[in-house]
Coordinates of C-alpha atoms in Angstrom, one line a residue:
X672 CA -15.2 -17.7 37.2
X673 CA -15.5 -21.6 37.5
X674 CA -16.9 -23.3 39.9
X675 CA -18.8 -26.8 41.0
X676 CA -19.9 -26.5 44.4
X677 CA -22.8 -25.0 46.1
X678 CA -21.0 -22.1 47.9
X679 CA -20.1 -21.2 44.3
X680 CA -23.1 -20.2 43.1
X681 CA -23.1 -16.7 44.5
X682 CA -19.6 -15.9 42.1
X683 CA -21.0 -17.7 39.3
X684 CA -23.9 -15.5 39.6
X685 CA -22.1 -12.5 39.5
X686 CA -19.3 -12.9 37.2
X687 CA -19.1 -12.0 33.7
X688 CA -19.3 -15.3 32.5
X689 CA -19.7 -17.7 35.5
X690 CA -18.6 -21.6 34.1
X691 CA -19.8 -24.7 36.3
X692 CA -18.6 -28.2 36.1
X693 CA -20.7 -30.8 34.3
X694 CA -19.4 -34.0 35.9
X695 CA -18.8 -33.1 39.4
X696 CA -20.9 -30.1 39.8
X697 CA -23.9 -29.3 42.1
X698 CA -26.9 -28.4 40.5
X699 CA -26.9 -24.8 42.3
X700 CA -24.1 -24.7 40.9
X701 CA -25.0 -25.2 37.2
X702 CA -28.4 -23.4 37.9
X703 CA -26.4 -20.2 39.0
X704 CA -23.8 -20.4 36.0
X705 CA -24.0 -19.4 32.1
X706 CA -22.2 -21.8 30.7
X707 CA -22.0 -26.2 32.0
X708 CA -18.1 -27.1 31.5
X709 CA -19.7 -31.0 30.2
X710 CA -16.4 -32.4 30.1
X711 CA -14.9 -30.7 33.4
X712 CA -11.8 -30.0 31.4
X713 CA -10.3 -26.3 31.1
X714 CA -8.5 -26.9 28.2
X715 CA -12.1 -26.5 26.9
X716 CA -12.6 -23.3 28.2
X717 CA -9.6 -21.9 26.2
X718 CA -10.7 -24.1 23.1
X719 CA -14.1 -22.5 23.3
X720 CA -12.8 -18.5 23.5
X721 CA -10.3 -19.1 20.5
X722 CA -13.4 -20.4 18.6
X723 CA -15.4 -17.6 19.6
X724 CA -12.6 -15.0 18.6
X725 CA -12.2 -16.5 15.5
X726 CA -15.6 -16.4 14.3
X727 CA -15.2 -12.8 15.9
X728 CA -12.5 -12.3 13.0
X729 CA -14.1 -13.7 10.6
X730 CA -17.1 -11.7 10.8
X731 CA -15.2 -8.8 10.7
X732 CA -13.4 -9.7 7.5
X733 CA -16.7 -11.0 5.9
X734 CA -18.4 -7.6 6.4
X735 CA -15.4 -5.6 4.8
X736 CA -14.7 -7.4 1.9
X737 CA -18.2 -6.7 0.7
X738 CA -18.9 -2.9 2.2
X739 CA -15.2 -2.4 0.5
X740 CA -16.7 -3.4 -2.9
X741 CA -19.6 -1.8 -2.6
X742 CA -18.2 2.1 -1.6
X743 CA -15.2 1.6 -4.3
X744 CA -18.6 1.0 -6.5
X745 CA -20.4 4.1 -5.4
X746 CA -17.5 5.9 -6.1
X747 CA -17.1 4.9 -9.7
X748 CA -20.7 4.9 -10.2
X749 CA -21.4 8.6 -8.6
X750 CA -18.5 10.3 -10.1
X751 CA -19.4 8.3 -13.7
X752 CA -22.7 9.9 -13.8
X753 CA -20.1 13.2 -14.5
X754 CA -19.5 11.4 -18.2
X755 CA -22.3 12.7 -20.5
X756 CA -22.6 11.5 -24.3
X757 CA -23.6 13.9 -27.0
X758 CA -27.6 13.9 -26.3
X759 CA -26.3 15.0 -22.7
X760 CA -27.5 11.3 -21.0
X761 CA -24.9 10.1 -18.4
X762 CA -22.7 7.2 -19.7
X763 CA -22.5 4.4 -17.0
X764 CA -18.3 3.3 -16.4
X765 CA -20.1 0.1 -15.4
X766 CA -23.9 -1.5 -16.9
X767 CA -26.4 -3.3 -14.6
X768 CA -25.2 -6.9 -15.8
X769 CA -21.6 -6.2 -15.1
X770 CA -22.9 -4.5 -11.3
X771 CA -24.9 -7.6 -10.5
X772 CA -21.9 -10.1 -12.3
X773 CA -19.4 -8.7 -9.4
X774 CA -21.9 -8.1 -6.4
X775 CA -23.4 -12.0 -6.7
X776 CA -20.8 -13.7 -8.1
X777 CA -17.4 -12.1 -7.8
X778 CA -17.9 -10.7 -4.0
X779 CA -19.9 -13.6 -2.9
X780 CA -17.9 -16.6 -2.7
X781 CA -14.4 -14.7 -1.3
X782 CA -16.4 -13.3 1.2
X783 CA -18.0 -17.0 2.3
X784 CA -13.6 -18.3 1.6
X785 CA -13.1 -15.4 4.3
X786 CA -15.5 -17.1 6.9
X787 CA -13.9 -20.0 6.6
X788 CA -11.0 -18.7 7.7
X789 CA -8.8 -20.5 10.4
X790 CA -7.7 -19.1 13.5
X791 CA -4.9 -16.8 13.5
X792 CA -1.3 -18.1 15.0
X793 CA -1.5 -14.6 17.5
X794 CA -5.3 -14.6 18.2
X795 CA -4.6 -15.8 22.1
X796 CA -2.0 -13.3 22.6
X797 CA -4.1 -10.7 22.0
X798 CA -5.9 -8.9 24.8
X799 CA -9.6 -9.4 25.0
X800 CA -11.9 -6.3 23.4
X801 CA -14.6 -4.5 24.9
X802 CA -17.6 -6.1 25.0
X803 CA -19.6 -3.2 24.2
X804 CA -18.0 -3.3 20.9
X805 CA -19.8 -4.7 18.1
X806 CA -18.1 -6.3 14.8
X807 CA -18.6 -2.4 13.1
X808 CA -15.2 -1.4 15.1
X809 CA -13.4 1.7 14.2
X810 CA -11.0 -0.1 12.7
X811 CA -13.2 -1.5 9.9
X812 CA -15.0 1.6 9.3
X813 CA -11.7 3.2 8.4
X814 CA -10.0 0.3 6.2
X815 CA -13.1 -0.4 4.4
X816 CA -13.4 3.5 3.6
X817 CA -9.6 3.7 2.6
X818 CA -9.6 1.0 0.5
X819 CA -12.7 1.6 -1.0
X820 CA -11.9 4.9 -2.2
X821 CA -8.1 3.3 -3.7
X822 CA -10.5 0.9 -5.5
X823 CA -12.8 3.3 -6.7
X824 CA -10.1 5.7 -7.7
X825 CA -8.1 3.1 -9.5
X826 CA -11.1 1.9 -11.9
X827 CA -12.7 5.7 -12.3
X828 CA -8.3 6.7 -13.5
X829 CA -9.0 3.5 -15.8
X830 CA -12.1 4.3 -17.3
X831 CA -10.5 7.8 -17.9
X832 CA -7.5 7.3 -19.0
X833 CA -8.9 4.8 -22.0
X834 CA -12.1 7.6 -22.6
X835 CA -9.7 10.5 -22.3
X836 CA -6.8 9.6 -23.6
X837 CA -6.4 7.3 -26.8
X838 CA -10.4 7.5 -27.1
X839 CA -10.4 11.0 -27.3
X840 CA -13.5 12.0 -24.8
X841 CA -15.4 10.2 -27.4
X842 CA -18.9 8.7 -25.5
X843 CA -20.6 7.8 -28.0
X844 CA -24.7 8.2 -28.1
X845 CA -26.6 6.5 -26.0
X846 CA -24.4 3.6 -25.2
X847 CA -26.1 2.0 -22.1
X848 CA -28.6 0.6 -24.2
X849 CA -26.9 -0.9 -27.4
X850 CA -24.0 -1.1 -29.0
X851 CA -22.4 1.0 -31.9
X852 CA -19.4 2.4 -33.8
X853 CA -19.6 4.9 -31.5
X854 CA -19.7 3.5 -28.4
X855 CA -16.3 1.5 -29.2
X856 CA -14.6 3.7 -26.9
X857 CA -17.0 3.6 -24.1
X858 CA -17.3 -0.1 -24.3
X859 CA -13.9 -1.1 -24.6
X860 CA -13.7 1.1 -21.1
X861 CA -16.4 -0.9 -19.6
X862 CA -14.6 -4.0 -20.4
X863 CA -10.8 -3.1 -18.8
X864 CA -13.1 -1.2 -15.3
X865 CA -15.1 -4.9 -15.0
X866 CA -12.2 -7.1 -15.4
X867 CA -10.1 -4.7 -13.2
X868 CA -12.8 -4.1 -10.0
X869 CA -13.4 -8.1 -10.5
X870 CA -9.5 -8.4 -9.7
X871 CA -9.2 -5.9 -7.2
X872 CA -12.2 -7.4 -5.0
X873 CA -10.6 -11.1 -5.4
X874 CA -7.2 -10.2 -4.4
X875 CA -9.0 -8.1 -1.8
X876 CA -10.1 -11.2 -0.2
X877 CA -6.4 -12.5 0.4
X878 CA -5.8 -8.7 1.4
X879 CA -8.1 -8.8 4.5
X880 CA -7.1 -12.5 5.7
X881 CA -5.8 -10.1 8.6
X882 CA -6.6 -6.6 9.2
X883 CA -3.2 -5.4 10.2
X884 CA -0.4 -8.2 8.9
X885 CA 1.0 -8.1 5.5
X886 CA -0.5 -10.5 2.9
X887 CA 3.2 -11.5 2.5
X888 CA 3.5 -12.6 6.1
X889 CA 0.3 -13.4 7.4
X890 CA 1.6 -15.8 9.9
X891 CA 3.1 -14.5 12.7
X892 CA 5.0 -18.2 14.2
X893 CA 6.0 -19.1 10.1
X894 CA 6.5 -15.7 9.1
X895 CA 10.5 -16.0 9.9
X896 CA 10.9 -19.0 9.0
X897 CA 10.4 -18.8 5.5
X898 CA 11.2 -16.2 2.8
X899 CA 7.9 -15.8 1.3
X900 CA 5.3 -17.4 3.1
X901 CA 2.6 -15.8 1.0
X902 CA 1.6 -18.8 -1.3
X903 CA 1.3 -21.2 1.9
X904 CA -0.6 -18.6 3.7
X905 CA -3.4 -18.1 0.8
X906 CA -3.8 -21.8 0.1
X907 CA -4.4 -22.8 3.8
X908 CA -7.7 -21.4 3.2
X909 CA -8.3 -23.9 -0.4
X910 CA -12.1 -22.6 -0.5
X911 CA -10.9 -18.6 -0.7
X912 CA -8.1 -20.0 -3.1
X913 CA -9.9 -21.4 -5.9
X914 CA -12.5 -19.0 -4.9
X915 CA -10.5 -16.2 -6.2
X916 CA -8.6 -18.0 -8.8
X917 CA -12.0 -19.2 -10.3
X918 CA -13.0 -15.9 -9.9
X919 CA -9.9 -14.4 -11.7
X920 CA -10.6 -16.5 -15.0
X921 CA -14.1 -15.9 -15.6
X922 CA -13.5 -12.4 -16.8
X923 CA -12.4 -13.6 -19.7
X924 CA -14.9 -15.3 -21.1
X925 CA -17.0 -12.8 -19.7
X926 CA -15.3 -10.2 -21.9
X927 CA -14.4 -12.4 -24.7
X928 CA -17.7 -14.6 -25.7
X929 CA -19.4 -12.9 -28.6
X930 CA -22.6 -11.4 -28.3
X931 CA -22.7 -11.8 -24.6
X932 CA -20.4 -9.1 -24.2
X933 CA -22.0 -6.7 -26.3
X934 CA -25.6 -7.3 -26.0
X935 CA -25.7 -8.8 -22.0
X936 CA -22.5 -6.7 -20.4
X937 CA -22.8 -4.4 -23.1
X938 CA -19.1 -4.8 -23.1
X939 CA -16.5 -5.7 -25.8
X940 CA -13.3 -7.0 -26.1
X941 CA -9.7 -5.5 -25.4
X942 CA -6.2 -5.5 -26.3
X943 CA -3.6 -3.0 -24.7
X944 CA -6.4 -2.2 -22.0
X945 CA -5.3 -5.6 -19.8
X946 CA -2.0 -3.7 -19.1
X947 CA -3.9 -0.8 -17.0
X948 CA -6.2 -3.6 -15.0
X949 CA -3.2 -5.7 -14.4
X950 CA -1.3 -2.7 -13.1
X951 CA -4.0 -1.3 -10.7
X952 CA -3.5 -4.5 -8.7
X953 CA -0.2 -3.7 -7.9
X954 CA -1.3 -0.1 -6.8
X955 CA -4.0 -1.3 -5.0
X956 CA -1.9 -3.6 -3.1
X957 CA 0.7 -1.5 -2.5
X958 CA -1.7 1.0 -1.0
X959 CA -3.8 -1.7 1.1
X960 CA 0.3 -2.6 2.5
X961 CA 1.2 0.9 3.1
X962 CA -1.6 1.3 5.1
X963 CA -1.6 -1.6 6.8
X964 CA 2.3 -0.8 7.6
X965 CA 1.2 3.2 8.6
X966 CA -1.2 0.8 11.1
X967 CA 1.4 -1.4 12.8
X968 CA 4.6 1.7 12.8
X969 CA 2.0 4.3 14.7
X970 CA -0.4 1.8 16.5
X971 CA -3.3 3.0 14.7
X972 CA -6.4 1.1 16.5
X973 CA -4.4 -1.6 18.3
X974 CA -4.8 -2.2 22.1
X975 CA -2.8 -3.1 24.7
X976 CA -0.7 -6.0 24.6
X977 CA -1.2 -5.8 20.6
X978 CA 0.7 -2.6 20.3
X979 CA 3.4 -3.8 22.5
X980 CA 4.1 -6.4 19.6
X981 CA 3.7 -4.3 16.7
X982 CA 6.1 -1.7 18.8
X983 CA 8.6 -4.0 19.8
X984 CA 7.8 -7.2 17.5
X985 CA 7.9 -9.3 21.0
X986 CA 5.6 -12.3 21.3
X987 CA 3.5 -11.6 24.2
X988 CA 1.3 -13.1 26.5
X989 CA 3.4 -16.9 26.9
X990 CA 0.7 -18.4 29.0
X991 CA -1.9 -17.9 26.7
X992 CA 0.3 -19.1 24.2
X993 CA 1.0 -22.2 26.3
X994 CA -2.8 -22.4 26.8
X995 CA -3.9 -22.2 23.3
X996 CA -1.5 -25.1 22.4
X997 CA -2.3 -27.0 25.0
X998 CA -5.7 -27.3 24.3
X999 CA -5.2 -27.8 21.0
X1000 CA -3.0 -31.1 22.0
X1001 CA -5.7 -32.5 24.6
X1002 CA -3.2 -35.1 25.2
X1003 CA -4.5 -35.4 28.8
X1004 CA -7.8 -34.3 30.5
X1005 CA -7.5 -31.4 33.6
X1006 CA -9.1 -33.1 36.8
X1007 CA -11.3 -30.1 38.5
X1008 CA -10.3 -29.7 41.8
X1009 CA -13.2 -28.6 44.7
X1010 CA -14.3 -25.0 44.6
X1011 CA -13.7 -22.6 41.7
X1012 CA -11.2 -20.7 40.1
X1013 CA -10.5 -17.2 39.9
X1014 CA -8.0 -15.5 38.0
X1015 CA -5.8 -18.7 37.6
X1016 CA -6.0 -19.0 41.8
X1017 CA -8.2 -21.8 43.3
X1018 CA -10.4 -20.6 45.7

């Protein structure tokens, strides 16, 4: 409800969000209201909720890129404590270095890149959510416990498959503490799981630049108008770019730099061991798309007018549309009439 003169003051009260002019309103007026319009110009009004639905957004993919990291971690690190050495100790897929490494420095800065995030092209056709909902929807309680668990399966197959297969089941003695002939094996492991949950978080962060669109076509207006739109899409956002390419590169030195791989990471160097990090990203990312796609086919946790366009893969709502690029414009100022407005009607 908007409004500037004194008979106003009763709606602006009682509405959900009552908005009173700043230039030509009465002071009732702005008393009775929540929010003071300063520039009496509704363009602003529509500037203001695509601002606020962004951050909305962005909050949301902030908080699962890092819960994401952390449950694909408790998986690999519950399930590890399984692998006992000879003197019957547990033998750690990943050591406290390497943990704090990927929590501090590897989630970190994606997660701030994701904050930074611009506005999506379809935020102002979607229809406004409950306000009783908090950032913790349903919908990011599920994704961040699906692909948590494809993360943490992907490094746990890893870590077995180089134990198990061409090491032999052979875990050494007491390898979270030193390094040795016999913990080759183990910490050969150690190095291919780090580099690969390091990837997997970073391309992750490109991942959940939308919660339901492809990471090939994360731009619903450009989208059809190019082939691959992917490497425009990731390098709008240049902080989450170099964030993760930054990211990307410093497992190798990580992994590669002598004695601070054994003795810090308590890690070592690897050879044929890239091939199964490499190739979990493409699993991981094919099973972040299929389930992004199962989202969009069925209508898994979309509302209204959202679902519509997923369905039928109509643009909806035109006048917001026309709203959200006209106040982008602000060519020309909106003169505010006398009395308010209600539902587009002046009153």
């Amino acid at each position: 409800m908007t409004g500037d003169g004194v008979n106003d003051a009763p709606s602006l009260q009682s509405a959900d969000v009552g908005i009173a002019m700043g230039l030509t309103g009465s002071d009732v007026a702005k008393g009775a209201a929540d929010i003071v319009l300063t520039d009496d110009n509704f363009a602003s009004i529509v500037a203001a909720i695509e601002e606020g639905r962004r951050m909305f957004d962005n909050i949301q993919k902030f908080i699962l890129h890092l819960l994401t990291s952390n449950i694909a971690e408790v998986v690999l690190l519950i399930i590890g404590l399984a692998f006992q050495d000879q003197l019957g100790f547990s033998v750690f897929p990943l050591s406290p270095l390497q943990i704090l490494w990927i929590n501090m420095l590897t989630s970190s800065f994606p997660a701030f890149g994701l904050g930074r995030e611009r506005a999506a092209g379809d935020i102002m056709r979607r229809p406004p959510h409950d306000a009783k909902r908090g950032v913790f929807s349903w919908q990011v309680i599920v994704d961040m416990t699906v692909y948590g668990l494809i993360m943490g399966t992907c490094t746990l197959l890893t870590f077995v498959i180089i134990v198990y297969g061409p090491g032999r089941g052979e875990l050494g003695n007491d390898c979270n503490r030193a390094y040795s002939d016999a913990c080759d094996v183990v910490f050969r492991a150690r190095a291919a799981v780090f580099a690969e949950l390091t990837w997997l978080i970073l391309v992750s962060a490109w991942e959940f630049k939308s919660l339901r669109r492809s990471m090939f076509a994360l731009d619903p207006d450009t989208s059809k108008d190019r082939a691959f739109p992917f490497f425009k899409d990731i390098y709008n956002n240049r902080f989450l770019f170099y964030a993760v390419v930054i990211g990307a590169l410093s497992v190798f030195p990580a992994v590669y730099i002598p004695g601070l791989n054994t003795a810090v990471f308590k890690h070592k160097g690897i050879g044929w061991e890239w091939a199964l990090s490499v190739g979990a990203i493409a699993v991981f990312v094919a099973g972040v798309e299929a389930w992004k796609a199962c989202k969009r086919r069925f209508g898994w946790f979309a509302v209204g007018m959202e679902r519509e366009e997923e369905k039928l893969g109509l643009k909806q709502g035109v006048g917001w549309s026309f709203s959200k690029s006209f106040s982008r414009s602000r060519s020309m100022g909106l003169e505010s009439g006398g009395g308010g407005v209600v539902g587009g009607e002046k009153v």
